[in-house]
Coordinates of C-alpha atoms and ligand atoms in Angstrom, one line a residue:
M1 CA -8.3 -14.7 26.2
E2 CA -9.2 -15.6 22.6
I3 CA -8.6 -13.0 20.0
L4 CA -10.4 -13.0 16.7
A5 CA -8.2 -12.0 13.7
F6 CA -9.9 -11.1 10.4
G7 CA -8.3 -11.1 6.9
V8 CA -5.4 -13.5 7.8
Q9 CA -3.5 -14.8 4.8
D10 CA -2.5 -18.5 4.9
D11 CA 1.2 -17.6 5.2
E12 CA 0.5 -15.2 8.1
K13 CA -1.6 -17.6 10.2
P14 CA 1.3 -19.7 11.7
L15 CA 3.2 -16.5 12.4
L16 CA 0.3 -15.0 14.2
E17 CA -0.5 -18.2 16.2
E18 CA 3.2 -18.5 17.2
A19 CA 3.5 -14.9 18.2
F20 CA 0.5 -15.1 20.5
A21 CA 1.4 -18.6 21.8
G22 CA 1.6 -18.9 25.6
Q23 CA -0.3 -15.6 26.0
H24 CA -3.6 -15.8 24.1
E25 CA -5.5 -18.0 21.7
V26 CA -6.0 -16.6 18.3
R27 CA -8.8 -17.6 15.9
C28 CA -7.8 -16.7 12.4
L29 CA -10.4 -16.0 9.7
D30 CA -9.6 -15.4 6.0
V31 CA -12.7 -13.1 5.6
F32 CA -12.2 -9.3 6.0
L33 CA -13.9 -7.3 8.7
T34 CA -16.9 -5.6 7.1
E35 CA -20.6 -5.0 7.9
D36 CA -21.4 -8.5 6.8
T37 CA -18.7 -10.2 8.9
A38 CA -18.8 -7.9 12.0
P39 CA -21.4 -10.1 13.8
I40 CA -18.8 -13.0 13.9
A41 CA -16.9 -10.8 16.5
A42 CA -19.7 -10.9 19.0
G43 CA -18.2 -11.9 22.4
Y44 CA -14.6 -11.1 21.4
E45 CA -13.1 -8.3 23.5
V46 CA -10.1 -8.0 21.2
V47 CA -10.4 -8.1 17.4
S48 CA -7.6 -7.8 14.9
S49 CA -8.2 -6.4 11.4
S50 CA -6.2 -6.1 8.2
V51 CA -5.5 -3.5 5.6
N52 CA -8.8 -3.9 3.6
A53 CA -11.1 -4.0 6.5
D54 CA -13.9 -1.4 6.3
L55 CA -14.1 0.0 9.8
N56 CA -16.8 2.6 9.2
G57 CA -19.1 3.8 12.0
R58 CA -21.7 1.1 11.4
V59 CA -19.1 -1.7 11.7
L60 CA -17.6 -0.1 14.8
R61 CA -21.1 0.2 16.4
A62 CA -21.7 -3.5 15.6
L63 CA -18.4 -4.5 17.1
S64 CA -19.1 -2.4 20.2
A65 CA -22.6 -3.8 20.6
G66 CA -21.1 -7.3 20.5
G67 CA -18.7 -6.5 23.3
T68 CA -15.5 -5.6 21.4
R69 CA -13.3 -3.1 23.3
M70 CA -10.1 -3.2 21.3
I71 CA -9.2 -3.3 17.6
A72 CA -5.6 -4.2 16.6
Q73 CA -5.2 -3.1 13.0
R74 CA -2.3 -5.0 11.3
S75 CA -1.2 -2.2 9.0
T76 CA 0.5 1.2 9.0
G77 CA -2.2 3.1 7.0
F78 CA -5.5 3.6 8.9
N79 CA -7.5 5.5 6.3
N80 CA -10.1 2.6 6.5
I81 CA -10.9 3.4 10.2
D82 CA -13.5 6.0 11.4
L83 CA -11.4 7.1 14.4
E84 CA -14.0 9.7 15.4
A85 CA -16.7 7.0 15.7
A86 CA -14.2 4.7 17.6
R87 CA -13.5 7.5 20.1
R88 CA -17.3 8.1 20.6
L89 CA -17.7 4.4 21.3
G90 CA -14.8 4.4 23.7
L91 CA -12.9 1.7 21.6
T92 CA -9.1 1.3 21.8
V93 CA -7.6 1.2 18.3
S94 CA -4.0 0.4 17.5
R95 CA -2.0 0.1 14.3
V96 CA 1.6 -0.9 13.4
S97 CA 3.4 2.4 12.9
Y98 CA 6.7 0.9 12.0
Y99 CA 7.8 -2.2 10.1
S100 CA 10.4 -2.8 7.5
P101 CA 10.1 0.2 5.1
Y102 CA 12.4 -1.8 2.8
S103 CA 9.7 -4.3 2.1
V104 CA 7.6 -1.6 0.4
A105 CA 10.4 0.4 -1.1
E106 CA 12.1 -2.6 -2.6
F107 CA 8.8 -3.7 -4.1
A108 CA 8.2 -0.2 -5.5
W109 CA 11.5 -0.6 -7.3
T110 CA 10.5 -4.1 -8.4
L111 CA 7.5 -2.6 -10.1
A112 CA 9.5 0.3 -11.5
M113 CA 12.0 -2.1 -13.1
A114 CA 9.4 -4.6 -14.2
V115 CA 7.6 -2.0 -16.2
N116 CA 10.8 -0.4 -17.4
R117 CA 12.4 -3.6 -18.6
R118 CA 9.1 -5.2 -19.7
I119 CA 9.7 -8.2 -17.5
V120 CA 6.1 -9.6 -17.5
R121 CA 5.8 -9.4 -21.2
A122 CA 9.3 -10.9 -21.7
S123 CA 8.5 -13.8 -19.3
N124 CA 5.2 -14.5 -21.1
R125 CA 7.0 -14.6 -24.4
T126 CA 9.8 -17.0 -23.3
R127 CA 7.1 -19.3 -21.9
D128 CA 5.8 -19.4 -25.4
F129 CA 9.3 -20.0 -26.8
D130 CA 9.1 -16.6 -28.5
F131 CA 12.6 -15.2 -28.0
R132 CA 12.3 -12.0 -29.9
L133 CA 13.2 -8.6 -28.3
T134 CA 10.9 -6.4 -30.3
G135 CA 9.0 -4.1 -28.0
L136 CA 11.1 -4.9 -24.9
M137 CA 13.5 -2.0 -25.0
G138 CA 13.8 -0.2 -21.6
R139 CA 16.0 2.6 -20.3
D140 CA 19.1 2.9 -18.0
M141 CA 18.1 4.5 -14.7
R142 CA 21.5 5.9 -14.2
G143 CA 21.4 9.7 -14.9
R144 CA 17.6 9.8 -15.0
T145 CA 15.5 11.7 -12.5
A146 CA 13.5 10.0 -9.7
G147 CA 10.6 12.1 -8.2
V148 CA 9.5 10.9 -4.8
L149 CA 6.2 12.2 -3.4
G150 CA 6.4 11.5 0.3
T151 CA 9.9 11.1 1.8
G152 CA 9.0 9.5 5.1
K153 CA 10.3 6.0 6.1
I154 CA 9.4 4.2 2.8
G155 CA 10.1 7.2 0.6
E156 CA 13.6 7.5 2.2
A157 CA 14.3 3.8 1.6
F158 CA 13.1 4.2 -2.0
T159 CA 15.4 7.2 -2.4
R160 CA 18.4 5.3 -1.1
I161 CA 17.9 2.7 -3.9
A162 CA 17.4 5.4 -6.5
H163 CA 20.7 6.9 -5.2
G164 CA 22.3 3.5 -5.7
F165 CA 21.2 3.6 -9.4
G166 CA 22.9 6.9 -9.8
M167 CA 19.7 8.9 -10.3
N168 CA 19.0 12.6 -9.8
L169 CA 16.7 12.9 -6.9
L170 CA 13.7 15.2 -6.5
G171 CA 11.4 15.2 -3.5
W172 CA 8.1 16.6 -2.4
D173 CA 7.0 16.5 1.2
R174 CA 5.5 18.9 3.8
E175 CA 8.6 18.1 5.9
P176 CA 11.9 17.6 4.0
N177 CA 13.8 14.5 5.3
P178 CA 17.5 15.4 6.1
A179 CA 18.6 11.8 5.2
C180 CA 17.2 12.4 1.7
T181 CA 18.8 15.8 1.4
G182 CA 22.0 14.2 2.5
L183 CA 21.7 11.9 -0.5
G184 CA 21.5 14.9 -2.8
M185 CA 17.7 15.1 -3.0
R186 CA 16.4 18.5 -4.1
Y187 CA 12.9 19.4 -2.7
V188 CA 10.8 21.2 -5.3
D189 CA 7.2 22.0 -5.7
K190 CA 4.9 19.2 -6.9
D191 CA 4.5 20.6 -10.4
E192 CA 8.2 20.8 -11.0
L193 CA 8.7 17.3 -9.7
L194 CA 5.9 15.9 -11.9
S195 CA 7.1 17.6 -15.0
S196 CA 10.9 16.8 -14.5
A197 CA 10.8 13.2 -13.2
D198 CA 11.4 10.1 -15.4
L199 CA 10.1 8.0 -12.6
V200 CA 7.4 9.2 -10.1
S201 CA 6.9 7.1 -7.0
L202 CA 4.2 7.7 -4.4
H203 CA 4.8 7.2 -0.7
L204 CA 2.3 9.5 0.9
P205 CA -0.5 8.4 3.4
L206 CA -4.0 8.6 2.1
L207 CA -5.7 11.6 3.7
E208 CA -8.3 14.1 2.6
S209 CA -5.5 16.4 1.5
T210 CA -3.8 13.7 -0.5
H211 CA -6.8 12.0 -2.1
H212 CA -6.4 12.0 -5.9
I213 CA -3.2 14.0 -5.5
V214 CA -2.3 12.5 -8.8
D215 CA -5.4 13.6 -10.7
A216 CA -5.9 14.5 -14.4
T217 CA -4.0 17.8 -14.0
A218 CA -1.1 16.1 -12.2
L219 CA -1.0 13.4 -14.9
S220 CA -1.0 16.0 -17.6
R221 CA 2.1 17.6 -16.2
M222 CA 4.1 14.3 -16.3
R223 CA 6.4 13.5 -19.1
D224 CA 4.8 11.3 -21.9
D225 CA 7.6 8.7 -21.3
A226 CA 7.5 8.8 -17.5
I227 CA 7.1 5.8 -15.3
L228 CA 4.5 6.0 -12.5
V229 CA 4.6 3.7 -9.4
N230 CA 2.0 3.6 -6.7
S231 CA 2.7 1.3 -3.8
S232 CA 1.1 3.5 -1.2
R233 CA -2.7 3.7 -1.3
G234 CA -5.0 3.5 -4.4
G235 CA -6.9 6.7 -3.5
L236 CA -3.8 8.8 -4.2
V237 CA -4.4 8.3 -7.9
D238 CA -7.5 9.2 -9.9
T239 CA -7.7 5.9 -11.8
E240 CA -10.2 7.0 -14.4
A241 CA -8.0 9.9 -15.3
L242 CA -5.0 7.5 -15.5
V243 CA -6.9 5.2 -17.8
E244 CA -7.7 8.2 -20.1
E245 CA -4.0 9.1 -20.3
L246 CA -3.0 5.5 -21.0
R247 CA -5.7 5.4 -23.8
A248 CA -3.9 8.4 -25.3
G249 CA -0.7 6.3 -25.4
R250 CA 1.1 8.2 -22.6
F251 CA 3.6 6.8 -20.1
A252 CA 6.4 4.3 -20.6
G253 CA 5.2 2.2 -17.6
V254 CA 2.8 2.2 -14.7
G255 CA 3.2 -0.1 -11.7
L256 CA 0.4 -0.3 -9.3
D257 CA 0.3 -2.3 -6.1
V258 CA -2.8 -0.5 -4.9
Y259 CA -6.0 0.5 -6.5
E260 CA -8.7 2.8 -5.1
A261 CA -11.5 0.2 -5.4
E262 CA -9.3 -2.7 -4.3
A263 CA -11.4 -3.6 -1.2
G264 CA -13.5 -6.7 -2.1
L265 CA -11.1 -7.7 -4.9
F266 CA -7.5 -7.7 -3.7
F267 CA -6.4 -10.7 -1.6
L268 CA -9.3 -12.7 -3.1
D269 CA -9.5 -15.2 -5.9
K270 CA -11.9 -13.7 -8.5
S271 CA -10.5 -15.7 -11.4
L272 CA -13.8 -17.6 -12.0
E273 CA -16.1 -14.6 -11.8
A274 CA -17.1 -12.1 -14.4
V275 CA -15.1 -8.9 -13.9
E276 CA -17.4 -6.2 -12.6
D277 CA -14.9 -3.4 -12.3
D278 CA -14.5 -2.0 -15.8
T279 CA -11.8 0.5 -14.8
L280 CA -9.6 -2.2 -13.4
A281 CA -10.3 -4.5 -16.3
R282 CA -9.3 -1.7 -18.8
L283 CA -6.2 -0.8 -16.7
I284 CA -4.9 -4.4 -16.8
T285 CA -5.2 -4.5 -20.6
F286 CA -2.5 -1.8 -21.2
P287 CA 0.8 -3.4 -22.2
Q288 CA 2.9 -1.0 -20.1
V289 CA 0.9 -1.5 -16.9
V290 CA 1.6 -4.1 -14.2
V291 CA -0.9 -4.4 -11.3
T292 CA -0.2 -6.4 -8.2
S293 CA -2.6 -6.9 -5.3
H294 CA -1.3 -4.9 -2.4
Q295 CA 1.7 -7.2 -1.8
A296 CA 4.5 -4.6 -1.3
Y297 CA 4.6 -5.3 2.5
Y298 CA 4.5 -9.1 2.1
T299 CA 8.0 -10.2 3.1
H300 CA 9.0 -12.5 6.0
E301 CA 10.6 -9.6 7.8
A302 CA 7.7 -7.1 7.5
V303 CA 4.9 -9.6 8.3
G304 CA 6.9 -10.9 11.3
Q305 CA 7.3 -7.4 12.6
I306 CA 3.6 -6.6 12.0
V307 CA 2.6 -9.7 13.9
D308 CA 5.0 -8.9 16.8
A309 CA 3.8 -5.4 17.0
T310 CA 0.2 -6.6 17.1
V311 CA 1.0 -8.8 20.1
R312 CA 2.6 -5.8 21.9
N313 CA -0.4 -3.6 21.0
V314 CA -2.8 -6.1 22.6
A315 CA -0.5 -6.4 25.7
D316 CA -0.4 -2.6 26.0
Y317 CA -4.2 -2.4 25.8
L318 CA -4.6 -5.1 28.5
A319 CA -2.1 -3.3 30.7
G320 CA -3.7 0.1 30.1
R321 CA -0.6 1.5 28.4
R322 CA -0.4 3.7 25.4
S323 CA 2.3 3.6 22.7
E324 CA 3.2 5.2 19.4
N325 CA 0.8 2.7 17.8
T326 CA -2.2 3.8 19.8
L327 CA -4.6 5.7 17.5
C328 CA -7.5 5.8 19.9
P329 CA -8.1 7.0 22.6
A330 CA -6.0 10.1 21.5
G331 CA -3.1 10.8 23.8
Ligands
LIG1 P1 5.7 8.0 6.9 O1 4.7 8.6 7.9 O2 7.0 7.6 7.4 O3 5.9 9.0 5.7 C1 4.8 9.7 5.1 C2 5.4 11.0 4.6 O4 4.3 11.7 3.9 C3 5.9 11.9 5.7 O5 7.2 12.3 5.4 C4 4.9 13.1 5.7 O6 5.6 14.3 6.1 C5 4.4 13.1 4.3 N1 3.1 13.7 4.2 C6 2.0 13.3 4.9 N2 0.9 14.1 4.5 C7 1.4 14.9 3.6 C8 0.8 16.0 2.9 N3 -0.5 16.3 3.0 N4 1.6 16.7 2.0 C9 2.9 16.4 1.9 N5 3.5 15.4 2.5 C10 2.8 14.7 3.4 O7 4.9 6.7 6.3 P2 5.6 5.5 5.6 O8 5.8 4.4 6.6 O9 6.7 5.9 4.7 O10 4.3 4.9 4.7 C11 3.8 5.7 3.7 C12 2.5 5.1 3.2 O11 2.8 3.9 2.5 C13 1.5 4.6 4.3 O12 0.7 5.7 4.8 C14 0.7 3.6 3.7 O13 -0.5 4.1 3.1 C15 1.6 3.1 2.5 N6 2.0 1.6 2.7 C16 1.7 0.7 1.7 C17 2.0 -0.6 1.9 C18 1.8 -1.7 0.8 O14 1.9 -2.9 1.1 N7 1.5 -1.3 -0.4 C19 2.6 -1.0 3.1 C20 2.9 0.0 4.1 C21 2.6 1.3 3.9

């Protein structure tokens, strides 16, 4: 069978081809699966999509009309998929429920320390042979307080690193994680976490109940000199409200690997085009902000595991099996 994979990065293509070798052909496209590109899938029973695909009802209907029966999403988060519509259409949808949580947790820490120690600014200066330290002063993490919103797999890995730094640990989650409690994490309510933490890191899925969980009110509770890191999903943060706070001179650092309007921007080269997104443009101008384009998962280990799980998900579909990765049909 030939499988059509959308949104494949150049580095990912050989991994995907190798993982399917001997079982199926895979045709890799760099474009994302959207309403405009869905017609390309006509005739493909199995289609694989990536994190910024827009799998709304219209796209799913177009896929179904073209003969697609299975969609193998190559990410953990599935907030971009209308599962109700997929169910109605009788489509099988899978995701990758587990891959190296260290990839994302280590990247969240990379962002935290990059903004804390002003690494981007320092590097830009030394490239210009400007070796002054003015404006580059950071803080020791030891003895400070890390607040982790969402202490599942990635939040736990983030917490272990915070523990290694010698930080006080505060957590917020609907289900406390015993591994985090074992590291000395104290679960508190969200307001206490936001007002006490020197570093707030987000590791929640994007759901209706978590959309804009960091809104103007939440941001107003945070310390003026706090660091905020979001490596989870852009929609967790009200970006307009964040820009307002930054305009008021608040926060020592903000590291964002995700942005609520990232679809159509992230993963693409927009360097020769006029910037249409004023909020993102403004965000990037703040000296204490570092934005990366959804690369937290992008390690050899994590991408390899995503690809391997995708191959297993397709094999499960063809054999009529369900697994913990099956989103639809519901078990
Ligand atoms: P997980 O399911 O292991 O952990 C999520 C945690 O959030 C769980 O402990 C759960 O109890 C908690 N939670 C869920 N809904 C909640 C709510 N309404 N209130 C309070 N707590 C709630 O997931 P994970 O593997 O740790 O991944 C977390 C998120 O990270 C994913 O959903 C995804 O959006 C994001 N992610 C980002 C990247 C990236 O490259 N930037 C890569 C992978 C995952």
